[in-house]
Amino acid sequence: MKRVLTIQDISCLGKCSLTIALPVISALGSETVILPTAVLSTHTMFKNFTCKDLSDQIEPIAAHWKSEGVAFDAIYTGYLGTVEQIDQIKELFHNFRGENTMIIVDPVMADNGKLYPAFDMDYVKKNAQLCGEADIIVPNITEAALMTGMEYREEYDEAYLKEMLARLNELGAGISVLTGVSLEKGKTGVMGYERRTGEYYVYQNRRIDAAYHGTGDLFSSTCVGEIMRGKDWRDAMRIAADYTAHTIEVTLGNPDKPWYGVDFEATIPELIGME
Ligand code: PXL
């Protein structure tokens, strides 16, 4: 069985980061090892959340694993905490990167043209460095604009996305994928670029007019789980886009009208059979 390490915060209530990665990657058939970077009472879209930074746990936990001879088939990072923590995680990559370890970095820090409350430009620069260590990166357009120094645009064309992918590629990752990309009216999806082949990949799905928290984490976790079960990165992105769109639609149909996260629990059984 493949073993995936995922490093991100645990928001106790809120359905994002580890509370999505753990069930989704497990359901897709990989052992999922977690390294929580912080414990929050809820994600940061709630008011007055508590947050306990766990930076001082990263090194001792990693050292213990090393002494046990643990190895990982993939390391997947999401929402982290501080600039110092990113340095610790870079070190962890170096200590645990084997010949076949795939590193997937989702530089979670911004959306809709804005940085999340906890972050600043130093954090953006550090995330750009972390992306340089990865095999695959999956930023949204806001995160990519911040990391590449490009202007954030709500309206754009393919040339803008190609320029953005070229600049992301310069950060150093093997495959750069932009998420939340809309190339046609009423559609949304991904556009990726693979350094080795010089090829682009575009996938567009129906766009659903609803914004829920944690959908980026659902997308990335699904990609990781699908790649671990043998899918090519393009198929993994396509399935993840389809699964995320379907889960948003199912959530919209919930009469309880959940606002803080999506009903992925209802759709996980379908994910397992998706091709
Ligand atoms: O879904 C991304 C995410 C993860 N973790 C925390 C967050 C967010 C987005 O705001 O606040 C704590």
PDB file of C-alpha atoms and ligand atoms in Angstrom:
ATOM      1  CA  MET A   1       0.000   0.000   0.000  1.00  0.00           C
ATOM      2  CA  LYS A   2       1.234   3.511  -0.795  1.00  0.00           C
ATOM      3  CA  ARG A   3       2.017   5.746   2.150  1.00  0.00           C
ATOM      4  CA  VAL A   4       1.306   9.486   1.905  1.00  0.00           C
ATOM      5  CA  LEU A   5       2.441  12.101   4.401  1.00  0.00           C
ATOM      6  CA  THR A   6       0.276  15.193   4.432  1.00  0.00           C
ATOM      7  CA  ILE A   7       1.397  18.325   6.253  1.00  0.00           C
ATOM      8  CA  GLN A   8      -1.186  21.012   6.984  1.00  0.00           C
ATOM      9  CA  ASP A   9      -3.186  22.502   9.856  1.00  0.00           C
ATOM     10  CA  ILE A  10      -6.021  20.745  11.600  1.00  0.00           C
ATOM     11  CA  SER A  11      -9.095  22.953  11.820  1.00  0.00           C
ATOM     12  CA  CYS A  12     -11.166  20.986  14.329  1.00  0.00           C
ATOM     13  CA  LEU A  13     -14.464  22.233  12.883  1.00  0.00           C
ATOM     14  CA  GLY A  14     -14.718  23.485   9.331  1.00  0.00           C
ATOM     15  CA  LYS A  15     -14.036  20.699   6.823  1.00  0.00           C
ATOM     16  CA  CYS A  16     -10.746  21.756   5.269  1.00  0.00           C
ATOM     17  CA  SER A  17      -7.047  20.856   5.296  1.00  0.00           C
ATOM     18  CA  LEU A  18      -6.435  17.665   7.332  1.00  0.00           C
ATOM     19  CA  THR A  19     -10.094  16.871   7.989  1.00  0.00           C
ATOM     20  CA  ILE A  20     -10.470  16.580   4.204  1.00  0.00           C
ATOM     21  CA  ALA A  21      -7.055  15.152   3.252  1.00  0.00           C
ATOM     22  CA  LEU A  22      -7.185  12.288   5.731  1.00  0.00           C
ATOM     23  CA  PRO A  23     -10.571  10.817   4.749  1.00  0.00           C
ATOM     24  CA  VAL A  24     -10.167  11.443   1.007  1.00  0.00           C
ATOM     25  CA  ILE A  25      -6.666  10.012   0.588  1.00  0.00           C
ATOM     26  CA  SER A  26      -7.555   7.059   2.832  1.00  0.00           C
ATOM     27  CA  ALA A  27     -10.729   6.380   0.838  1.00  0.00           C
ATOM     28  CA  LEU A  28      -8.627   6.319  -2.334  1.00  0.00           C
ATOM     29  CA  GLY A  29      -6.585   3.517  -0.843  1.00  0.00           C
ATOM     30  CA  SER A  30      -3.383   5.039   0.545  1.00  0.00           C
ATOM     31  CA  GLU A  31      -2.183   4.982   4.116  1.00  0.00           C
ATOM     32  CA  THR A  32      -2.344   8.607   5.229  1.00  0.00           C
ATOM     33  CA  VAL A  33       0.185   9.866   7.744  1.00  0.00           C
ATOM     34  CA  ILE A  34      -0.491  13.355   9.095  1.00  0.00           C
ATOM     35  CA  LEU A  35       1.740  16.096  10.413  1.00  0.00           C
ATOM     36  CA  PRO A  36      -0.440  18.876  11.859  1.00  0.00           C
ATOM     37  CA  THR A  37       1.224  22.305  11.647  1.00  0.00           C
ATOM     38  CA  ALA A  38      -1.290  24.007  13.961  1.00  0.00           C
ATOM     39  CA  VAL A  39      -4.551  23.232  15.736  1.00  0.00           C
ATOM     40  CA  LEU A  40      -7.362  25.724  15.183  1.00  0.00           C
ATOM     41  CA  SER A  41     -10.835  25.609  16.708  1.00  0.00           C
ATOM     42  CA  THR A  42     -12.232  26.329  13.211  1.00  0.00           C
ATOM     43  CA  HIS A  43     -10.829  27.530   9.883  1.00  0.00           C
ATOM     44  CA  THR A  44     -10.082  31.216   9.588  1.00  0.00           C
ATOM     45  CA  MET A  45     -13.348  32.193   7.909  1.00  0.00           C
ATOM     46  CA  PHE A  46     -15.051  31.942  11.303  1.00  0.00           C
ATOM     47  CA  LYS A  47     -14.733  34.820  13.762  1.00  0.00           C
ATOM     48  CA  ASN A  48     -12.598  34.434  16.909  1.00  0.00           C
ATOM     49  CA  PHE A  49     -10.964  31.110  16.146  1.00  0.00           C
ATOM     50  CA  THR A  50      -8.266  29.756  18.460  1.00  0.00           C
ATOM     51  CA  CYS A  51      -4.902  28.721  17.038  1.00  0.00           C
ATOM     52  CA  LYS A  52      -2.044  26.785  18.622  1.00  0.00           C
ATOM     53  CA  ASP A  53       1.086  26.695  16.493  1.00  0.00           C
ATOM     54  CA  LEU A  54       2.780  23.273  16.444  1.00  0.00           C
ATOM     55  CA  SER A  55       6.088  24.294  14.835  1.00  0.00           C
ATOM     56  CA  ASP A  56       8.036  22.937  17.792  1.00  0.00           C
ATOM     57  CA  GLN A  57       6.624  19.463  17.095  1.00  0.00           C
ATOM     58  CA  ILE A  58       7.716  19.161  13.462  1.00  0.00           C
ATOM     59  CA  GLU A  59      11.381  18.344  14.060  1.00  0.00           C
ATOM     60  CA  PRO A  60      10.913  15.843  16.922  1.00  0.00           C
ATOM     61  CA  ILE A  61       8.137  14.019  15.063  1.00  0.00           C
ATOM     62  CA  ALA A  62      10.241  13.833  11.892  1.00  0.00           C
ATOM     63  CA  ALA A  63      13.271  12.665  13.884  1.00  0.00           C
ATOM     64  CA  HIS A  64      11.217   9.890  15.462  1.00  0.00           C
ATOM     65  CA  TRP A  65       9.970   8.722  12.060  1.00  0.00           C
ATOM     66  CA  LYS A  66      13.524   8.774  10.737  1.00  0.00           C
ATOM     67  CA  SER A  67      14.666   6.596  13.633  1.00  0.00           C
ATOM     68  CA  GLU A  68      11.861   4.152  12.765  1.00  0.00           C
ATOM     69  CA  GLY A  69      13.033   4.019   9.137  1.00  0.00           C
ATOM     70  CA  VAL A  70       9.716   5.347   7.807  1.00  0.00           C
ATOM     71  CA  ALA A  71       9.535   6.267   4.097  1.00  0.00           C
ATOM     72  CA  PHE A  72       6.823   7.966   2.060  1.00  0.00           C
ATOM     73  CA  ASP A  73       5.572   7.508  -1.513  1.00  0.00           C
ATOM     74  CA  ALA A  74       4.262  11.075  -1.474  1.00  0.00           C
ATOM     75  CA  ILE A  75       4.492  14.176   0.666  1.00  0.00           C
ATOM     76  CA  TYR A  76       1.641  16.640   0.212  1.00  0.00           C
ATOM     77  CA  THR A  77       1.595  20.053   1.863  1.00  0.00           C
ATOM     78  CA  GLY A  78      -1.339  22.471   2.165  1.00  0.00           C
ATOM     79  CA  TYR A  79      -2.089  25.366   4.521  1.00  0.00           C
ATOM     80  CA  LEU A  80       0.971  25.929   6.694  1.00  0.00           C
ATOM     81  CA  GLY A  81       1.581  28.560   9.333  1.00  0.00           C
ATOM     82  CA  THR A  82       4.714  30.654   9.337  1.00  0.00           C
ATOM     83  CA  VAL A  83       7.832  31.443   7.319  1.00  0.00           C
ATOM     84  CA  GLU A  84       9.938  29.480   9.828  1.00  0.00           C
ATOM     85  CA  GLN A  85       7.667  26.495   9.429  1.00  0.00           C
ATOM     86  CA  ILE A  86       8.218  26.464   5.673  1.00  0.00           C
ATOM     87  CA  ASP A  87      11.975  26.223   6.313  1.00  0.00           C
ATOM     88  CA  GLN A  88      11.356  23.254   8.603  1.00  0.00           C
ATOM     89  CA  ILE A  89       9.249  21.590   5.937  1.00  0.00           C
ATOM     90  CA  LYS A  90      11.931  22.122   3.290  1.00  0.00           C
ATOM     91  CA  GLU A  91      14.319  20.347   5.616  1.00  0.00           C
ATOM     92  CA  LEU A  92      11.803  17.527   6.069  1.00  0.00           C
ATOM     93  CA  PHE A  93      11.549  17.186   2.260  1.00  0.00           C
ATOM     94  CA  HIS A  94      15.321  16.771   2.080  1.00  0.00           C
ATOM     95  CA  ASN A  95      15.327  14.183   4.857  1.00  0.00           C
ATOM     96  CA  PHE A  96      12.477  12.073   3.479  1.00  0.00           C
ATOM     97  CA  ARG A  97      12.742  12.512  -0.279  1.00  0.00           C
ATOM     98  CA  GLY A  98      13.508   9.097  -1.747  1.00  0.00           C
ATOM     99  CA  GLU A  99      14.044   8.341  -5.435  1.00  0.00           C
ATOM    100  CA  ASN A 100      10.319   7.724  -5.941  1.00  0.00           C
ATOM    101  CA  THR A 101       8.833  10.143  -3.432  1.00  0.00           C
ATOM    102  CA  MET A 102       6.418  12.517  -5.134  1.00  0.00           C
ATOM    103  CA  ILE A 103       6.186  15.966  -3.564  1.00  0.00           C
ATOM    104  CA  ILE A 104       2.962  17.879  -4.103  1.00  0.00           C
ATOM    105  CA  VAL A 105       2.741  21.450  -2.824  1.00  0.00           C
ATOM    106  CA  ASP A 106      -0.541  23.320  -2.672  1.00  0.00           C
ATOM    107  CA  PRO A 107       0.639  26.806  -1.647  1.00  0.00           C
ATOM    108  CA  VAL A 108      -2.589  27.603   0.208  1.00  0.00           C
ATOM    109  CA  MET A 109      -2.468  31.292   1.192  1.00  0.00           C
ATOM    110  CA  ALA A 110      -4.869  33.366  -0.925  1.00  0.00           C
ATOM    111  CA  ASP A 111      -8.007  33.424  -3.065  1.00  0.00           C
ATOM    112  CA  ASN A 112     -10.114  35.895  -5.035  1.00  0.00           C
ATOM    113  CA  GLY A 113      -7.215  38.335  -5.369  1.00  0.00           C
ATOM    114  CA  LYS A 114      -6.476  38.476  -1.630  1.00  0.00           C
ATOM    115  CA  LEU A 115      -4.094  36.897   0.860  1.00  0.00           C
ATOM    116  CA  TYR A 116      -5.718  35.037   3.760  1.00  0.00           C
ATOM    117  CA  PRO A 117      -5.664  37.044   7.020  1.00  0.00           C
ATOM    118  CA  ALA A 118      -2.615  35.396   8.599  1.00  0.00           C
ATOM    119  CA  PHE A 119      -0.145  35.943   5.725  1.00  0.00           C
ATOM    120  CA  ASP A 120       2.131  38.597   4.190  1.00  0.00           C
ATOM    121  CA  MET A 121       4.559  38.918   1.254  1.00  0.00           C
ATOM    122  CA  ASP A 122       7.399  37.202   3.147  1.00  0.00           C
ATOM    123  CA  TYR A 123       5.146  34.184   3.432  1.00  0.00           C
ATOM    124  CA  VAL A 124       4.434  34.375  -0.300  1.00  0.00           C
ATOM    125  CA  LYS A 125       8.180  34.384  -1.101  1.00  0.00           C
ATOM    126  CA  LYS A 126       8.773  31.375   1.121  1.00  0.00           C
ATOM    127  CA  ASN A 127       5.919  29.497  -0.480  1.00  0.00           C
ATOM    128  CA  ALA A 128       7.421  30.219  -3.899  1.00  0.00           C
ATOM    129  CA  GLN A 129      10.660  28.603  -2.679  1.00  0.00           C
ATOM    130  CA  LEU A 130       8.760  25.594  -1.362  1.00  0.00           C
ATOM    131  CA  CYS A 131       7.081  25.241  -4.774  1.00  0.00           C
ATOM    132  CA  GLY A 132      10.581  25.007  -6.273  1.00  0.00           C
ATOM    133  CA  GLU A 133      11.124  21.789  -4.305  1.00  0.00           C
ATOM    134  CA  ALA A 134       7.983  20.092  -5.617  1.00  0.00           C
ATOM    135  CA  ASP A 135       7.184  17.645  -8.387  1.00  0.00           C
ATOM    136  CA  ILE A 136       3.685  19.095  -8.718  1.00  0.00           C
ATOM    137  CA  ILE A 137       2.280  22.448  -7.589  1.00  0.00           C
ATOM    138  CA  VAL A 138      -1.413  23.392  -7.656  1.00  0.00           C
ATOM    139  CA  PRO A 139      -1.829  27.118  -6.925  1.00  0.00           C
ATOM    140  CA  ASN A 140      -4.985  29.048  -7.792  1.00  0.00           C
ATOM    141  CA  ILE A 141      -4.620  32.174  -9.940  1.00  0.00           C
ATOM    142  CA  THR A 142      -4.362  34.494  -6.926  1.00  0.00           C
ATOM    143  CA  GLU A 143      -1.549  32.452  -5.378  1.00  0.00           C
ATOM    144  CA  ALA A 144       0.226  32.150  -8.725  1.00  0.00           C
ATOM    145  CA  ALA A 145      -0.049  35.909  -9.374  1.00  0.00           C
ATOM    146  CA  LEU A 146       1.460  36.639  -5.951  1.00  0.00           C
ATOM    147  CA  MET A 147       4.303  34.137  -6.384  1.00  0.00           C
ATOM    148  CA  THR A 148       5.198  35.219  -9.931  1.00  0.00           C
ATOM    149  CA  GLY A 149       4.758  38.975  -9.446  1.00  0.00           C
ATOM    150  CA  MET A 150       2.060  39.091 -12.118  1.00  0.00           C
ATOM    151  CA  GLU A 151      -1.036  41.226 -11.901  1.00  0.00           C
ATOM    152  CA  TYR A 152      -4.104  39.382 -10.597  1.00  0.00           C
ATOM    153  CA  ARG A 153      -6.907  39.512 -13.143  1.00  0.00           C
ATOM    154  CA  GLU A 154     -10.469  38.314 -12.981  1.00  0.00           C
ATOM    155  CA  GLU A 155     -10.775  38.424 -16.756  1.00  0.00           C
ATOM    156  CA  TYR A 156      -7.963  36.908 -18.748  1.00  0.00           C
ATOM    157  CA  ASP A 157      -7.100  34.923 -21.841  1.00  0.00           C
ATOM    158  CA  GLU A 158      -4.952  31.899 -22.619  1.00  0.00           C
ATOM    159  CA  ALA A 159      -1.853  34.070 -23.180  1.00  0.00           C
ATOM    160  CA  TYR A 160      -2.077  35.364 -19.587  1.00  0.00           C
ATOM    161  CA  LEU A 161      -2.317  31.807 -18.242  1.00  0.00           C
ATOM    162  CA  LYS A 162       0.581  30.605 -20.409  1.00  0.00           C
ATOM    163  CA  GLU A 163       2.741  33.477 -19.153  1.00  0.00           C
ATOM    164  CA  MET A 164       1.770  32.586 -15.587  1.00  0.00           C
ATOM    165  CA  LEU A 165       2.609  28.913 -16.133  1.00  0.00           C
ATOM    166  CA  ALA A 166       5.963  29.863 -17.683  1.00  0.00           C
ATOM    167  CA  ARG A 167       6.805  31.932 -14.608  1.00  0.00           C
ATOM    168  CA  LEU A 168       5.596  29.210 -12.238  1.00  0.00           C
ATOM    169  CA  ASN A 169       7.762  26.740 -14.145  1.00  0.00           C
ATOM    170  CA  GLU A 170      10.755  28.985 -13.410  1.00  0.00           C
ATOM    171  CA  LEU A 171      10.152  28.429  -9.693  1.00  0.00           C
ATOM    172  CA  GLY A 172      11.382  24.888 -10.345  1.00  0.00           C
ATOM    173  CA  ALA A 173       8.522  22.371 -10.030  1.00  0.00           C
ATOM    174  CA  GLY A 174       8.180  19.560 -12.576  1.00  0.00           C
ATOM    175  CA  ILE A 175       4.459  20.117 -13.201  1.00  0.00           C
ATOM    176  CA  SER A 176       2.667  23.412 -12.560  1.00  0.00           C
ATOM    177  CA  VAL A 177      -1.122  23.376 -12.468  1.00  0.00           C
ATOM    178  CA  LEU A 178      -3.316  26.463 -12.188  1.00  0.00           C
ATOM    179  CA  THR A 179      -6.668  25.764 -10.540  1.00  0.00           C
ATOM    180  CA  GLY A 180      -9.930  27.670 -10.818  1.00  0.00           C
ATOM    181  CA  VAL A 181      -9.144  28.586 -14.421  1.00  0.00           C
ATOM    182  CA  SER A 182     -12.026  29.758 -16.577  1.00  0.00           C
ATOM    183  CA  LEU A 183     -11.349  29.744 -20.311  1.00  0.00           C
ATOM    184  CA  GLU A 184     -14.960  29.725 -21.461  1.00  0.00           C
ATOM    185  CA  LYS A 185     -18.043  31.394 -20.062  1.00  0.00           C
ATOM    186  CA  GLY A 186     -19.853  29.118 -17.608  1.00  0.00           C
ATOM    187  CA  LYS A 187     -16.871  26.788 -17.267  1.00  0.00           C
ATOM    188  CA  THR A 188     -14.042  26.338 -14.832  1.00  0.00           C
ATOM    189  CA  GLY A 189     -11.192  23.895 -14.366  1.00  0.00           C
ATOM    190  CA  VAL A 190      -7.420  23.606 -14.579  1.00  0.00           C
ATOM    191  CA  MET A 191      -4.535  24.416 -16.896  1.00  0.00           C
ATOM    192  CA  GLY A 192      -1.213  22.671 -16.349  1.00  0.00           C
ATOM    193  CA  TYR A 193       2.258  22.629 -17.846  1.00  0.00           C
ATOM    194  CA  GLU A 194       4.771  19.793 -17.685  1.00  0.00           C
ATOM    195  CA  ARG A 195       8.415  20.827 -17.824  1.00  0.00           C
ATOM    196  CA  ARG A 196       9.719  17.469 -19.127  1.00  0.00           C
ATOM    197  CA  THR A 197       7.491  17.364 -22.210  1.00  0.00           C
ATOM    198  CA  GLY A 198       6.752  21.083 -22.646  1.00  0.00           C
ATOM    199  CA  GLU A 199       3.066  20.134 -22.951  1.00  0.00           C
ATOM    200  CA  TYR A 200       0.012  21.945 -21.661  1.00  0.00           C
ATOM    201  CA  TYR A 201      -3.119  20.302 -20.343  1.00  0.00           C
ATOM    202  CA  VAL A 202      -6.473  22.066 -20.133  1.00  0.00           C
ATOM    203  CA  TYR A 203      -9.620  20.667 -18.593  1.00  0.00           C
ATOM    204  CA  GLN A 204     -12.820  22.655 -18.294  1.00  0.00           C
ATOM    205  CA  ASN A 205     -15.912  21.587 -16.401  1.00  0.00           C
ATOM    206  CA  ARG A 206     -19.222  23.324 -15.675  1.00  0.00           C
ATOM    207  CA  ARG A 207     -18.867  26.332 -13.390  1.00  0.00           C
ATOM    208  CA  ILE A 208     -21.198  26.340 -10.399  1.00  0.00           C
ATOM    209  CA  ASP A 209     -21.959  29.707  -8.905  1.00  0.00           C
ATOM    210  CA  ALA A 210     -21.188  28.931  -5.294  1.00  0.00           C
ATOM    211  CA  ALA A 211     -18.063  29.388  -3.199  1.00  0.00           C
ATOM    212  CA  TYR A 212     -17.432  27.025  -0.331  1.00  0.00           C
ATOM    213  CA  HIS A 213     -14.456  26.765   1.902  1.00  0.00           C
ATOM    214  CA  GLY A 214     -12.207  23.717   1.593  1.00  0.00           C
ATOM    215  CA  THR A 215     -12.907  22.986  -2.076  1.00  0.00           C
ATOM    216  CA  GLY A 216      -9.252  23.637  -2.966  1.00  0.00           C
ATOM    217  CA  ASP A 217      -8.239  21.076  -0.341  1.00  0.00           C
ATOM    218  CA  LEU A 218     -10.784  18.618  -1.713  1.00  0.00           C
ATOM    219  CA  PHE A 219      -9.348  19.086  -5.212  1.00  0.00           C
ATOM    220  CA  SER A 220      -5.705  18.685  -4.123  1.00  0.00           C
ATOM    221  CA  SER A 221      -6.369  15.717  -1.836  1.00  0.00           C
ATOM    222  CA  THR A 222      -8.229  13.955  -4.643  1.00  0.00           C
ATOM    223  CA  CYS A 223      -5.307  14.591  -7.038  1.00  0.00           C
ATOM    224  CA  VAL A 224      -2.873  13.118  -4.545  1.00  0.00           C
ATOM    225  CA  GLY A 225      -5.046  10.063  -3.876  1.00  0.00           C
ATOM    226  CA  GLU A 226      -5.626   9.444  -7.595  1.00  0.00           C
ATOM    227  CA  ILE A 227      -1.944   9.788  -8.502  1.00  0.00           C
ATOM    228  CA  MET A 228      -1.127   7.330  -5.711  1.00  0.00           C
ATOM    229  CA  ARG A 229      -3.591   4.852  -7.162  1.00  0.00           C
ATOM    230  CA  GLY A 230      -1.758   5.005 -10.460  1.00  0.00           C
ATOM    231  CA  LYS A 231      -3.483   7.736 -12.443  1.00  0.00           C
ATOM    232  CA  ASP A 232      -1.523   9.997 -14.774  1.00  0.00           C
ATOM    233  CA  TRP A 233      -1.417  13.594 -13.408  1.00  0.00           C
ATOM    234  CA  ARG A 234      -3.797  14.805 -16.144  1.00  0.00           C
ATOM    235  CA  ASP A 235      -6.411  12.156 -15.321  1.00  0.00           C
ATOM    236  CA  ALA A 236      -5.982  12.891 -11.625  1.00  0.00           C
ATOM    237  CA  MET A 237      -6.660  16.623 -12.236  1.00  0.00           C
ATOM    238  CA  ARG A 238      -9.694  15.852 -14.409  1.00  0.00           C
ATOM    239  CA  ILE A 239     -11.220  13.479 -11.842  1.00  0.00           C
ATOM    240  CA  ALA A 240     -10.482  15.927  -9.027  1.00  0.00           C
ATOM    241  CA  ALA A 241     -12.179  18.761 -10.940  1.00  0.00           C
ATOM    242  CA  ASP A 242     -15.227  16.588 -11.688  1.00  0.00           C
ATOM    243  CA  TYR A 243     -15.442  15.341  -8.112  1.00  0.00           C
ATOM    244  CA  THR A 244     -15.135  18.822  -6.632  1.00  0.00           C
ATOM    245  CA  ALA A 245     -17.832  20.229  -8.962  1.00  0.00           C
ATOM    246  CA  HIS A 246     -20.155  17.325  -8.178  1.00  0.00           C
ATOM    247  CA  THR A 247     -19.626  17.756  -4.426  1.00  0.00           C
ATOM    248  CA  ILE A 248     -20.427  21.478  -4.642  1.00  0.00           C
ATOM    249  CA  GLU A 249     -23.669  20.640  -6.486  1.00  0.00           C
ATOM    250  CA  VAL A 250     -24.643  18.067  -3.877  1.00  0.00           C
ATOM    251  CA  THR A 251     -23.904  20.594  -1.106  1.00  0.00           C
ATOM    252  CA  LEU A 252     -26.090  23.211  -2.827  1.00  0.00           C
ATOM    253  CA  GLY A 253     -28.957  20.711  -2.668  1.00  0.00           C
ATOM    254  CA  ASN A 254     -28.644  20.232   1.097  1.00  0.00           C
ATOM    255  CA  PRO A 255     -31.731  21.830   2.726  1.00  0.00           C
ATOM    256  CA  ASP A 256     -29.668  22.634   5.847  1.00  0.00           C
ATOM    257  CA  LYS A 257     -27.659  25.074   3.694  1.00  0.00           C
ATOM    258  CA  PRO A 258     -24.210  24.415   5.116  1.00  0.00           C
ATOM    259  CA  TRP A 259     -21.976  27.522   4.771  1.00  0.00           C
ATOM    260  CA  TYR A 260     -18.569  26.561   6.118  1.00  0.00           C
ATOM    261  CA  GLY A 261     -17.697  23.492   4.072  1.00  0.00           C
ATOM    262  CA  VAL A 262     -18.874  21.003   1.446  1.00  0.00           C
ATOM    263  CA  ASP A 263     -20.696  17.695   1.962  1.00  0.00           C
ATOM    264  CA  PHE A 264     -17.849  15.508   0.728  1.00  0.00           C
ATOM    265  CA  GLU A 265     -18.966  12.787   3.153  1.00  0.00           C
ATOM    266  CA  ALA A 266     -22.007  12.254   0.921  1.00  0.00           C
ATOM    267  CA  THR A 267     -19.951  11.929  -2.277  1.00  0.00           C
ATOM    268  CA  ILE A 268     -16.896   9.922  -1.173  1.00  0.00           C
ATOM    269  CA  PRO A 269     -18.486   6.575  -2.185  1.00  0.00           C
ATOM    270  CA  GLU A 270     -18.852   7.889  -5.758  1.00  0.00           C
ATOM    271  CA  LEU A 271     -15.274   9.165  -5.817  1.00  0.00           C
ATOM    272  CA  ILE A 272     -13.978   5.665  -5.328  1.00  0.00           C
ATOM    273  CA  GLY A 273     -15.581   4.583  -8.614  1.00  0.00           C
ATOM    274  CA  MET A 274     -14.738   7.679 -10.674  1.00  0.00           C
ATOM    275  CA  GLU A 275     -12.645   7.276 -13.822  1.00  0.00           C
TER     276      GLU A 275
HETATM  277  O1  PXL B   1      -8.920  25.578   2.945  1.00  0.00           O
HETATM  278  C1  PXL B   1      -7.777  26.274   3.205  1.00  0.00           C
HETATM  279  C2  PXL B   1      -7.579  26.564   4.663  1.00  0.00           C
HETATM  280  C3  PXL B   1      -6.995  25.613   5.470  1.00  0.00           C
HETATM  281  N1  PXL B   1      -6.810  25.820   6.784  1.00  0.00           N
HETATM  282  C4  PXL B   1      -7.208  26.974   7.371  1.00  0.00           C
HETATM  283  C5  PXL B   1      -7.815  27.948   6.618  1.00  0.00           C
HETATM  284  C6  PXL B   1      -7.982  27.762   5.226  1.00  0.00           C
HETATM  285  C7  PXL B   1      -8.553  28.825   4.422  1.00  0.00           C
HETATM  286  O2  PXL B   1      -8.886  29.896   4.866  1.00  0.00           O
HETATM  287  O3  PXL B   1      -8.253  29.059   7.220  1.00  0.00           O
HETATM  288  C8  PXL B   1      -6.980  27.185   8.835  1.00  0.00           C
END
